[in-house]
Amino acid sequence: VARFLAKRYALNVLAVDLGAATTSLIAVKKERVLRAIHPHWGLSLGLDRIVQHVGLEKIMAWVPGKLPATEAHARLLNQMLHPATLPTAPEDERALQAALRTALMSAATDWHAGPTDLVDGIDLCLISGAPVARGMPYGDLVLMILDALELRGIVTLAADGNGLAAALGAMAAVSPEAAAQLVERDGFITLGTLIAPFTNGREGSNALSVHVTTARGGALDLDVQQGTIELLPLGLGERATVEIRPASGVELGVPLQGGVLKREMEGGALGLIIDARGRPLQLPEADEARREKLQQWLWDMGGK
Amino acid sequence: MDFYPVLPETRVMPWVKLTRERMLPMRGEVSAPVGANMSPLDVIARATPPKEIRAVPLTRLMGLRERDLPKHLHKHAGDLVEAREIIISKRLNLFNERLIYPSPGAGRILAVQGSWLLLELDGLPTELRSLYRGTVTRVVPQFGITIEAEGAWAQGIWGAGDEAYGLLKIVAQSPNEVLTPEKIDVSARGTIVVAGMIDSIAALTGVARARAAGLVVGSLTVNLKSIAENLGLPVLVTEGFGRIPICTPIYGLLKQFDGSEACAVAGLTPRAGGVTLRPEVFIPRARAANQPPAQAPTPLVNQLGATVRVMREPYLGQVGKLAQVSPRASVLANGARAYGAEVELTSGRTFVPWSNLELIG
């Protein structure tokens, strides 16, 4: 389906699939297909292998809030034993999301061309797999992808909420028109548009000045600080003209005119997502500060 | 009309007929005929693995020149060798110290050519025992049998190690009792020890040191997982990881048969590769007079009043009764929405999503 979307809509596409037993990253850029597939890492049966390969310490580094390592490990192993169950407690979600983050990071890093080769210049990121199917909150899902892959530039984010990606890919080989109609008729859920500048400025300094004018005439002005995530409300199907003026030293990865990027962008379930945390992401060394930072990011994305 | 989805099951049955396949991993010879009554320790099949050809670099191992090899060889091409029999040796010094190369196993020297020796090693024969007390219903030539057995049966969720046979020894006075080293003594030798939970390395290694045949527990703490996997002792877990008591239906069943002959299959990773290979404990029972024959297990029915077990925190391992189906999706503590049911647990009535419930019985 990544190849179909790339060819049909002339986009650079990154497909991220978090399956029960496999983690896959497939990027299609100008007919070049890059794959990072780990057949033994997954949300359920592969969780133990993720813990063994990545290490519990690295997973715990991504758990917001206080959760003992042994308890997190036990929760992950119990998820492995009961793969079809739904995490109910926030601690379950935290442990699972941390494990998935590190699995994605490892999968991207293992790609021999380097992780940035996968994510640079991407126009559309399609997320599929068990987290989407099981109803992980969209904010948590997008934050997990942003933390793990450090997407950058202007990227449309979509989720395969109906589990159609594999079928669409197969259908596209036989009937591209039918597949296109399905894609254009809510086959995927548009989560929104990500604006992630290349920046490593001082935390708290101004990174972007954003002016949003919606089709209905509403307007919004916002100065985005370095180190923050902002969600701007723009609903499903809504379009807005977005003017972004990056601060000195901040790049958007796209050409500017007169120092300003002016483009029409689409909203989605989350809206416009501005991730000015910088690339590469820097986490505080101290445990307490790191947990607070992770929790703050989760709240910024509408999570708990 | 309420909707009752199909739920997974864990079977805990006091009287059931099981059909199990006992197969060699390679072609061999099956000795049990159809209709034979087998005891658990009866050998039903034997196989000898294919011979292994091993190339030995003699000059590199012994530090000799190729032309000097013949005068140091004790064995030559075509000779049979026993395990540990010296094939070649070299004197190291004036004190009669010698460097030797003993054969790694029984076999035959195929050839000595140049600096290499080719050794053909015999494989170790494998014997497959019945494990289940029952009747042979089918023979698969060169591989094994299908056996039918009647008795009590309980399924686990995770296991490490192979198979165990012995008498059941319940060391826990209650389902939530933690196994400690003091509870294991010499009387555990050859038994399948049953405990509520285990959380210490000393207790786990204590069971192995006591030469128990196997261990059945409700849960293991995570630090014991890799130890259990490498201990060589069959360990069967019924609930999961952490500190989760063995559930009351399984504890009650095993307690009822304390001291009885049992077999435990710790098995491979459960549900690996899409095939359900659940660990299990089976206790063969003789049919009493006037008792109807045991039947093969039939699926449990998801309905009001059914006994269910919760498979996720915070009620992981708790058993209760299905009290009411929720007509609408409920919001869970983590913000997700799910359909489910109200379950009457010992701690009170609570909503549990359908995906986190299984039928038990």
XYZ file of C-alpha atoms in Angstrom:
665
model
C 0.000 0.000 0.000
C 2.968 2.340 0.588
C 4.069 1.896 -3.003
C 0.540 2.435 -4.275
C 0.071 5.639 -2.303
C 3.491 6.935 -3.356
C 2.834 6.282 -7.026
C -0.806 7.363 -7.130
C -0.406 10.608 -5.239
C 3.260 11.349 -6.038
C 4.229 11.358 -2.392
C 7.095 10.076 -0.304
C 5.394 7.607 2.026
C 6.480 6.003 5.271
C 4.363 3.074 6.448
C 4.768 2.005 10.057
C 3.190 -1.285 11.060
C 3.216 -2.467 14.654
C 1.955 -5.994 14.394
C 1.483 -8.692 16.987
C 4.714 -10.402 15.995
C 6.382 -8.055 13.508
C 7.485 -4.430 13.407
C 7.846 -2.975 9.925
C 8.995 0.349 8.576
C 8.662 0.802 4.845
C 9.583 4.060 3.132
C 8.890 4.699 -0.531
C 10.698 7.718 -1.924
C 10.739 8.434 -5.633
C 10.262 4.735 -6.443
C 13.049 3.733 -4.090
C 11.761 1.347 -1.438
C 13.496 1.196 1.936
C 12.522 -1.545 4.345
C 13.296 -2.177 7.989
C 11.366 -5.281 9.018
C 11.799 -7.151 12.248
C 9.861 -10.403 12.120
C 10.306 -11.261 15.778
C 9.346 -7.989 17.426
C 5.727 -7.307 18.061
C 3.066 -6.015 20.311
C 2.278 -9.391 21.728
C 4.336 -12.485 20.991
C 7.437 -10.459 20.264
C 7.408 -8.350 23.420
C 9.807 -10.616 25.271
C 12.248 -10.439 22.366
C 12.018 -6.655 22.348
C 12.888 -6.568 26.045
C 15.784 -8.956 25.512
C 17.152 -7.151 22.473
C 16.690 -3.557 23.528
C 17.135 -3.993 27.277
C 14.720 -3.115 30.068
C 16.727 -0.037 31.043
C 16.231 1.598 27.638
C 12.520 0.829 27.767
C 12.168 2.277 31.272
C 13.823 5.495 30.062
C 10.616 6.142 28.101
C 8.120 5.457 30.862
C 6.552 8.628 32.225
C 5.585 8.557 35.856
C 6.899 6.204 38.480
C 6.666 2.536 37.587
C 9.124 -0.001 38.997
C 11.104 -1.803 36.288
C 10.080 -5.257 37.540
C 6.419 -4.323 37.441
C 6.754 -2.920 33.919
C 8.541 -6.084 32.822
C 5.856 -8.271 34.379
C 3.120 -6.299 32.616
C 4.885 -6.691 29.281
C 5.313 -10.428 29.788
C 1.663 -10.797 30.767
C 0.689 -8.926 27.597
C 2.791 -11.463 25.706
C 0.926 -14.340 27.362
C -2.465 -12.835 26.530
C -1.873 -11.103 23.205
C -5.518 -10.365 22.453
C -6.185 -8.519 25.697
C -6.627 -4.781 26.051
C -4.436 -2.799 28.412
C -6.752 -1.167 30.910
C -4.522 0.431 33.501
C -2.434 3.507 32.604
C 0.651 1.578 33.796
C 0.006 -1.091 31.155
C -0.197 1.549 28.441
C 2.950 3.294 29.636
C 4.998 0.112 29.681
C 3.661 -1.006 26.307
C 4.170 2.338 24.608
C 7.698 2.568 25.965
C 8.470 -0.907 24.631
C 7.011 -0.049 21.224
C 8.947 3.205 21.089
C 12.231 1.457 21.694
C 11.346 -1.308 19.250
C 10.653 1.272 16.533
C 13.838 3.156 17.364
C 15.835 -0.026 17.168
C 14.177 -1.051 13.917
C 14.945 2.363 12.394
C 18.521 2.369 13.704
C 19.146 -1.107 12.361
C 18.431 0.112 8.856
C 21.888 0.203 7.391
C 21.456 3.432 5.563
C 20.818 5.203 8.854
C 17.565 6.137 10.527
C 17.381 9.608 8.958
C 17.265 8.069 5.514
C 13.936 6.526 6.397
C 12.259 9.664 7.726
C 13.771 12.539 5.724
C 11.561 14.060 3.071
C 8.469 12.067 4.020
C 5.126 13.535 2.943
C 2.759 10.931 4.371
C 3.186 8.648 7.368
C 0.683 5.796 7.597
C 0.438 4.029 10.944
C -1.135 0.610 11.158
C -1.214 -2.393 13.424
C -2.512 -3.470 16.764
C -2.178 -0.119 18.614
C -4.461 1.501 16.053
C -6.883 -1.416 15.912
C -7.148 -1.584 19.680
C -8.022 2.062 19.993
C -4.843 3.567 21.413
C -5.635 7.283 21.839
C -4.436 9.138 18.756
C -2.358 11.564 20.775
C -0.473 8.703 22.433
C -0.025 6.985 19.085
C 1.380 10.036 17.312
C 3.649 10.906 20.222
C 5.028 7.369 20.168
C 5.821 7.654 16.451
C 7.360 11.101 16.861
C 9.529 9.982 19.786
C 10.676 6.826 18.061
C 11.217 8.008 14.512
C 11.757 11.763 15.026
C 9.784 12.655 11.922
C 10.747 16.039 10.596
C 9.443 18.580 8.100
C 5.795 18.791 7.052
C 4.161 15.371 7.185
C 0.552 14.251 6.920
C -0.223 11.587 9.486
C -2.850 8.915 8.929
C -3.927 5.808 10.796
C -5.287 2.574 9.426
C -8.140 2.373 11.892
C -10.066 -0.195 9.872
C -7.170 -2.596 9.286
C -7.366 -2.107 5.531
C -3.746 -1.392 4.660
C -2.752 -4.910 3.685
C -5.958 -5.515 1.750
C -5.657 -2.166 -0.005
C -2.139 -2.976 -1.066
C -3.317 -6.239 -2.574
C -6.342 -4.569 -4.183
C -4.175 -1.821 -5.672
C -2.238 -4.395 -7.662
C -5.468 -5.575 -9.283
C -7.666 -2.479 -9.326
C -5.894 0.777 -8.504
C -9.057 2.819 -9.063
C -10.994 0.850 -6.471
C -8.132 1.178 -4.002
C -7.921 4.928 -4.644
C -11.641 5.337 -4.058
C -11.353 3.509 -0.761
C -8.413 5.645 0.325
C -10.229 8.846 -0.612
C -13.448 7.761 1.087
C -12.248 7.489 4.663
C -10.294 4.276 4.179
C -7.707 5.753 6.526
C -8.197 8.190 9.372
C -6.349 11.446 8.878
C -4.772 12.360 12.168
C -3.545 15.741 11.015
C -0.522 17.535 9.687
C 2.748 17.480 11.530
C 5.066 20.463 11.439
C 8.413 19.410 12.922
C 11.203 21.920 12.375
C 14.881 21.028 12.382
C 15.978 22.926 15.440
C 18.213 22.582 18.423
C 17.901 26.009 19.898
C 17.780 26.921 23.559
C 14.724 25.580 25.300
C 12.102 28.258 25.708
C 13.364 30.407 22.835
C 11.017 31.203 19.999
C 11.163 28.512 17.303
C 8.239 29.321 15.008
C 5.656 32.017 14.530
C 2.504 30.469 13.125
C -0.525 32.148 11.615
C -3.490 29.915 10.756
C -6.453 31.063 8.683
C -9.224 28.515 8.392
C -11.538 28.187 5.413
C -14.399 29.431 7.577
C -12.562 32.666 8.230
C -11.200 32.002 11.690
C -7.609 32.993 12.445
C -5.075 32.017 15.041
C -1.622 33.361 15.841
C 0.838 31.406 17.889
C 4.501 31.621 18.846
C 5.839 28.116 19.374
C 8.647 27.781 21.894
C 11.605 25.500 21.470
C 11.059 22.264 23.377
C 7.254 22.254 23.181
C 4.498 20.447 21.351
C 1.411 22.337 20.272
C -1.886 20.959 19.010
C -3.936 23.415 16.974
C -7.555 22.440 16.476
C -8.386 21.765 12.845
C -11.017 19.110 12.323
C -11.342 16.205 9.936
C -11.778 17.461 6.388
C -11.039 21.057 7.366
C -8.378 22.929 5.515
C -6.504 26.011 6.607
C -3.856 28.309 5.204
C -0.863 28.133 7.474
C 1.934 30.683 7.461
C 5.036 29.651 9.333
C 7.911 32.010 10.012
C 10.810 30.008 11.489
C 13.195 31.777 13.829
C 16.832 32.151 12.928
C 18.575 28.791 12.890
C 15.346 26.879 12.518
C 14.636 24.985 9.307
C 11.460 23.389 8.074
C 13.049 21.197 5.455
C 11.066 22.857 2.682
C 11.848 25.942 0.596
C 10.643 29.260 2.027
C 9.620 32.430 0.265
C 10.774 35.553 1.977
C 11.522 33.560 5.085
C 7.914 32.330 5.299
C 6.275 29.046 4.430
C 2.697 29.546 3.302
C 0.787 26.410 2.537
C -2.670 24.950 2.726
C -2.779 22.129 5.247
C -5.338 19.576 6.207
C -6.642 18.987 9.686
C -7.570 15.684 11.192
C -8.490 13.870 14.372
C -5.721 15.726 16.182
C -5.457 18.831 14.022
C -2.178 20.600 13.364
C 0.648 19.118 15.382
C 3.665 21.352 15.864
C 6.605 19.463 17.344
C 9.327 21.957 18.217
C 11.171 19.680 20.609
C 14.169 19.631 18.315
C 15.944 16.901 16.413
C 17.528 14.780 17.727
C 15.279 14.616 20.775
C 17.090 15.318 23.994
C 15.867 13.734 27.199
C 17.056 14.990 30.593
C 19.590 12.694 32.254
C 18.037 12.797 35.706
C 15.221 10.267 36.194
C 12.793 12.644 37.844
C 13.282 15.392 35.251
C 13.008 12.906 32.414
C 9.771 11.412 33.733
C 8.308 14.888 34.152
C 9.293 15.811 30.619
C 7.751 12.635 29.186
C 4.558 13.225 31.149
C 4.411 16.843 29.998
C 4.701 15.766 26.355
C 1.952 13.216 26.905
C -0.325 15.872 28.337
C 0.523 18.229 25.481
C -0.723 15.558 23.077
C -3.952 15.155 25.012
C -2.920 11.985 26.835
C -3.192 11.166 30.542
C -30.773 -9.075 23.129
C -27.366 -9.231 24.831
C -24.347 -10.088 22.753
C -22.034 -12.806 24.095
C -18.787 -13.006 22.150
C -16.776 -16.203 21.921
C -14.184 -16.082 24.682
C -10.938 -18.006 25.028
C -10.940 -20.847 27.547
C -8.757 -22.363 30.194
C -9.879 -25.889 30.976
C -9.927 -27.202 34.504
C -11.816 -30.500 34.516
C -11.954 -33.246 37.132
C -13.008 -35.956 34.696
C -12.217 -35.737 31.006
C -11.023 -37.891 28.143
C -7.944 -36.515 26.430
C -6.364 -37.589 23.190
C -2.691 -36.812 22.899
C -0.079 -37.494 20.264
C 3.298 -38.809 21.328
C 5.657 -38.468 18.394
C 9.379 -38.888 17.899
C 11.216 -35.875 16.469
C 12.695 -38.132 13.754
C 11.993 -41.527 12.198
C 12.464 -44.439 14.502
C 10.786 -47.567 15.701
C 7.389 -47.647 17.412
C 6.878 -50.513 19.833
C 3.366 -49.833 21.149
C 0.512 -51.497 19.241
C -3.040 -50.197 18.875
C -5.163 -51.146 21.851
C -2.239 -51.486 24.246
C -2.677 -50.048 27.735
C 0.297 -47.846 28.459
C 1.747 -46.701 31.741
C 3.421 -43.305 31.875
C 6.965 -44.682 31.939
C 6.469 -47.276 29.188
C 8.730 -46.708 26.198
C 6.550 -46.403 23.124
C 9.188 -45.580 20.518
C 12.929 -45.316 19.986
C 15.051 -43.474 17.475
C 18.735 -43.107 16.798
C 19.673 -39.762 15.320
C 21.689 -39.755 12.110
C 25.416 -40.081 12.459
C 27.433 -36.897 12.610
C 30.491 -36.440 10.432
C 33.123 -34.323 12.115
C 36.340 -33.065 10.520
C 39.226 -32.746 12.979
C 42.239 -30.528 12.091
C 44.965 -32.726 13.592
C 48.000 -30.595 12.770
C 46.398 -27.488 14.250
C 45.174 -29.279 17.374
C 48.377 -31.167 18.107
C 50.962 -28.693 16.798
C 52.478 -31.339 14.539
C 53.683 -31.383 10.976
C 51.636 -33.354 8.517
C 54.447 -35.827 7.860
C 54.755 -36.548 11.610
C 51.085 -37.461 12.125
C 51.297 -41.196 11.296
C 53.773 -41.933 14.086
C 51.515 -40.268 16.693
C 48.191 -41.774 15.657
C 46.800 -44.492 17.891
C 43.842 -45.176 15.613
C 43.633 -45.344 11.859
C 41.080 -45.141 9.070
C 38.362 -47.775 9.501
C 38.919 -48.261 13.235
C 36.019 -48.095 15.677
C 36.426 -45.763 18.617
C 34.716 -45.470 21.982
C 33.870 -42.178 23.652
C 37.015 -40.626 25.225
C 39.298 -43.142 23.540
C 42.616 -41.522 22.569
C 42.970 -41.076 18.821
C 46.302 -39.226 18.740
C 48.847 -38.126 21.340
C 52.131 -36.259 21.521
C 54.776 -36.175 24.195
C 55.218 -32.672 25.561
C 58.325 -32.953 27.744
C 60.647 -35.275 29.613
C 58.150 -35.647 32.455
C 55.812 -37.924 30.514
C 53.233 -35.195 30.013
C 51.325 -35.803 26.827
C 48.955 -33.798 24.702
C 46.060 -36.037 23.663
C 42.961 -35.829 21.474
C 40.224 -38.162 22.748
C 37.238 -39.090 20.617
C 34.235 -36.887 21.499
C 31.934 -39.873 21.209
C 31.529 -43.446 20.017
C 31.911 -43.937 16.305
C 34.310 -44.784 13.515
C 37.307 -43.126 11.862
C 36.295 -42.684 8.247
C 39.558 -41.337 6.847
C 42.861 -39.686 7.682
C 43.949 -37.503 4.812
C 46.660 -34.869 4.919
C 46.235 -32.903 8.128
C 42.566 -33.861 8.591
C 40.811 -36.720 10.288
C 37.192 -37.539 9.451
C 35.237 -38.972 12.334
C 31.747 -40.482 12.076
C 29.996 -40.180 15.456
C 27.016 -42.270 16.479
C 23.983 -40.303 17.650
C 22.592 -40.868 21.134
C 19.441 -42.986 20.998
C 16.192 -41.268 21.990
C 13.445 -43.045 23.872
C 9.925 -41.682 23.918
C 7.836 -42.584 26.909
C 4.074 -42.663 27.026
C 3.754 -40.001 29.792
C -0.032 -40.508 29.806
C -1.677 -43.557 31.330
C -4.148 -44.687 28.711
C -4.885 -46.730 25.628
C -3.179 -46.499 22.275
C -5.770 -45.630 19.627
C -3.551 -45.015 16.617
C -0.028 -45.819 15.564
C 1.861 -43.618 13.102
C 4.556 -45.950 11.800
C 8.121 -44.855 12.541
C 6.957 -41.816 14.499
C 4.649 -42.512 17.392
C 1.185 -43.017 18.725
C -2.051 -41.353 19.698
C -3.120 -42.202 23.220
C -6.443 -41.742 24.954
C -6.438 -41.113 28.671
C -9.098 -40.420 31.301
C -8.534 -38.257 34.314
C -8.347 -34.727 35.661
C -6.888 -31.924 33.592
C -5.764 -28.344 34.122
C -4.180 -26.003 31.610
C -1.399 -23.527 32.310
C -0.358 -20.395 30.453
C 3.441 -20.557 30.328
C 6.046 -23.213 30.777
C 9.756 -23.839 30.638
C 11.529 -27.169 30.372
C 10.139 -30.416 29.102
C 7.833 -33.018 30.591
C 7.448 -34.237 34.131
C 5.989 -37.338 35.689
C 5.577 -37.951 39.383
C 3.261 -37.708 42.347
C 1.602 -34.381 43.019
C 2.900 -32.669 46.150
C 0.917 -29.632 47.226
C 3.195 -27.543 49.443
C 0.925 -24.490 49.548
C -1.798 -24.368 52.210
C -3.577 -21.670 50.221
C -3.514 -20.407 46.624
C -1.588 -17.262 47.548
C 1.114 -18.954 49.601
C 4.611 -18.126 48.448
C 7.014 -21.041 48.026
C 10.048 -20.669 50.279
C 13.136 -22.897 50.441
C 12.126 -24.245 53.891
C 9.033 -25.863 52.388
C 11.155 -28.007 50.069
C 12.788 -31.055 51.558
C 13.949 -34.459 50.447
C 10.340 -35.658 50.200
C 9.975 -33.483 47.090
C 12.301 -35.762 45.174
C 10.588 -37.149 42.080
C 7.353 -35.237 42.756
C 5.555 -32.473 40.916
C 5.582 -29.668 43.458
C 2.572 -27.334 43.459
C 2.766 -23.906 45.082
C 0.829 -20.640 44.981
C 3.585 -18.273 43.886
C 7.350 -18.237 43.722
C 9.456 -15.110 44.079
C 12.932 -16.148 45.133
C 15.851 -17.714 43.314
C 16.577 -19.824 46.400
C 13.129 -21.397 46.280
C 13.331 -22.155 42.562
C 16.816 -23.611 42.717
C 15.815 -25.427 45.903
C 13.139 -27.319 43.983
C 15.726 -28.283 41.351
C 18.269 -29.294 43.995
C 15.687 -31.474 45.713
C 15.440 -33.338 42.369
C 11.734 -32.698 42.046
C 10.234 -33.909 38.780
C 8.530 -30.594 38.077
C 6.998 -27.436 39.499
C 3.512 -25.960 39.071
C 2.946 -22.410 40.349
C 0.476 -19.621 39.866
C 3.157 -17.090 38.979
C 6.878 -16.376 38.844
C 8.490 -13.012 39.384
C 10.223 -11.723 36.257
C 13.718 -12.190 37.657
C 13.096 -15.953 37.756
C 12.021 -16.314 34.133
C 15.456 -16.764 32.581
C 16.532 -19.022 35.470
C 13.472 -21.219 34.954
C 14.214 -21.414 31.230
C 17.725 -22.707 31.877
C 17.196 -24.825 34.972
C 16.318 -28.056 33.215
C 13.354 -28.488 35.550
C 9.872 -28.456 33.975
C 8.148 -25.331 35.354
C 4.497 -24.682 34.583
C 2.846 -21.342 35.368
C -0.928 -21.061 35.490
C -1.500 -17.302 35.800
C 1.426 -15.217 34.546
C 4.343 -13.168 35.802
C 4.515 -11.168 38.978
C 2.876 -12.097 42.267
C -0.403 -13.670 41.202
C -1.861 -16.494 43.286
C -2.737 -19.721 41.552
C -6.428 -19.467 40.716
C -8.859 -21.288 42.989
C -10.310 -23.696 40.386
C -6.836 -25.029 39.505
C -5.654 -25.065 43.106
C -8.820 -26.850 44.214
C -8.451 -29.492 41.515
C -4.788 -30.186 42.238
C -5.368 -30.186 46.012
C -8.068 -32.797 45.514
C -5.472 -35.066 43.913
C -2.569 -34.357 46.248
C -0.366 -37.449 46.302
C -1.774 -38.830 43.036
C 0.231 -39.724 39.996
C 0.369 -36.877 37.476
C 2.173 -35.692 34.412
C 2.967 -32.111 33.517
C 3.840 -30.890 30.077
C 5.607 -27.571 30.446
C 5.751 -27.379 26.672
C 7.067 -24.738 24.322
C 6.032 -21.111 24.273
C 2.256 -21.122 24.423
C 0.490 -20.223 21.215
C 3.728 -19.979 19.261
C 3.393 -19.904 15.505
C -0.360 -19.899 15.708
C -0.490 -23.386 17.221
C -1.869 -23.641 20.703
C 0.631 -25.577 22.741
C -0.600 -24.876 26.222
C 1.205 -26.352 29.178
C -0.984 -28.804 31.097
C -1.201 -31.034 34.127
C -2.973 -34.370 33.723
C -3.886 -36.712 36.549
C -4.947 -40.182 35.329
C -7.915 -41.599 37.216
C -9.441 -44.995 37.137
C -13.121 -45.042 36.273
C -15.197 -45.941 39.322
C -17.883 -48.596 39.149
C -21.086 -47.214 37.592
C -19.269 -44.053 36.587
C -19.985 -43.056 32.988
C -16.931 -42.908 30.745
C -15.183 -39.567 30.481
C -16.000 -37.413 27.482
C -13.732 -35.287 25.356
C -13.871 -31.631 26.406
C -16.651 -29.577 24.802
C -16.435 -25.801 24.468
C -17.585 -23.732 27.430
C -20.530 -21.425 26.897
C -20.324 -17.701 27.465
C -23.525 -16.803 29.309
C -24.757 -15.146 32.483
C -23.415 -17.035 35.471
C -20.472 -18.501 33.569
C -17.208 -18.741 35.500
C -14.671 -16.362 34.042
C -11.102 -15.368 34.770
C -9.638 -11.919 34.232
C -6.499 -11.822 32.085
C -5.254 -8.263 32.681
C -4.376 -5.993 35.516
C -5.669 -4.827 37.895
C -7.705 -8.018 38.406
C -5.305 -10.407 36.701
C -5.906 -14.003 37.766
C -9.145 -13.342 39.654
C -12.034 -15.677 39.006
C -15.666 -14.657 39.149
C -19.109 -15.054 37.626
C -20.493 -13.174 34.664
C -23.182 -10.969 36.195
C -24.370 -8.630 33.476
C -23.550 -7.688 29.923
C -22.903 -3.974 29.442
C -24.962 -2.720 26.495
C -22.668 0.244 25.892
C -18.919 0.636 25.630
C -17.316 1.808 28.835
C -14.344 4.114 29.218
C -11.402 2.384 30.855
C -8.850 3.899 33.216
C -6.429 4.498 30.336
C -9.018 6.347 28.250
C -9.812 3.537 25.821
C -13.432 2.483 25.221
C -14.451 -1.140 25.126
C -17.468 -3.393 25.307
C -17.552 -5.882 28.137
C -19.444 -7.225 31.074
C -19.955 -6.795 34.787
C -18.182 -9.582 36.642
C -18.774 -10.573 40.250
C -15.307 -11.023 41.746
C -14.433 -11.671 45.393
C -13.350 -8.038 45.585
C -16.717 -6.859 44.280
C -18.549 -6.299 41.035
C -16.533 -4.657 38.295
C -16.561 -3.973 34.581
C -14.095 -5.992 32.506
C -13.739 -5.684 28.718
C -14.619 -8.839 26.810
C -11.103 -9.070 25.431
C -9.756 -9.399 28.973
C -11.993 -12.268 30.008
C -11.706 -15.976 29.469
C -13.990 -18.806 30.436
C -12.555 -21.246 32.949
C -13.860 -24.651 33.801
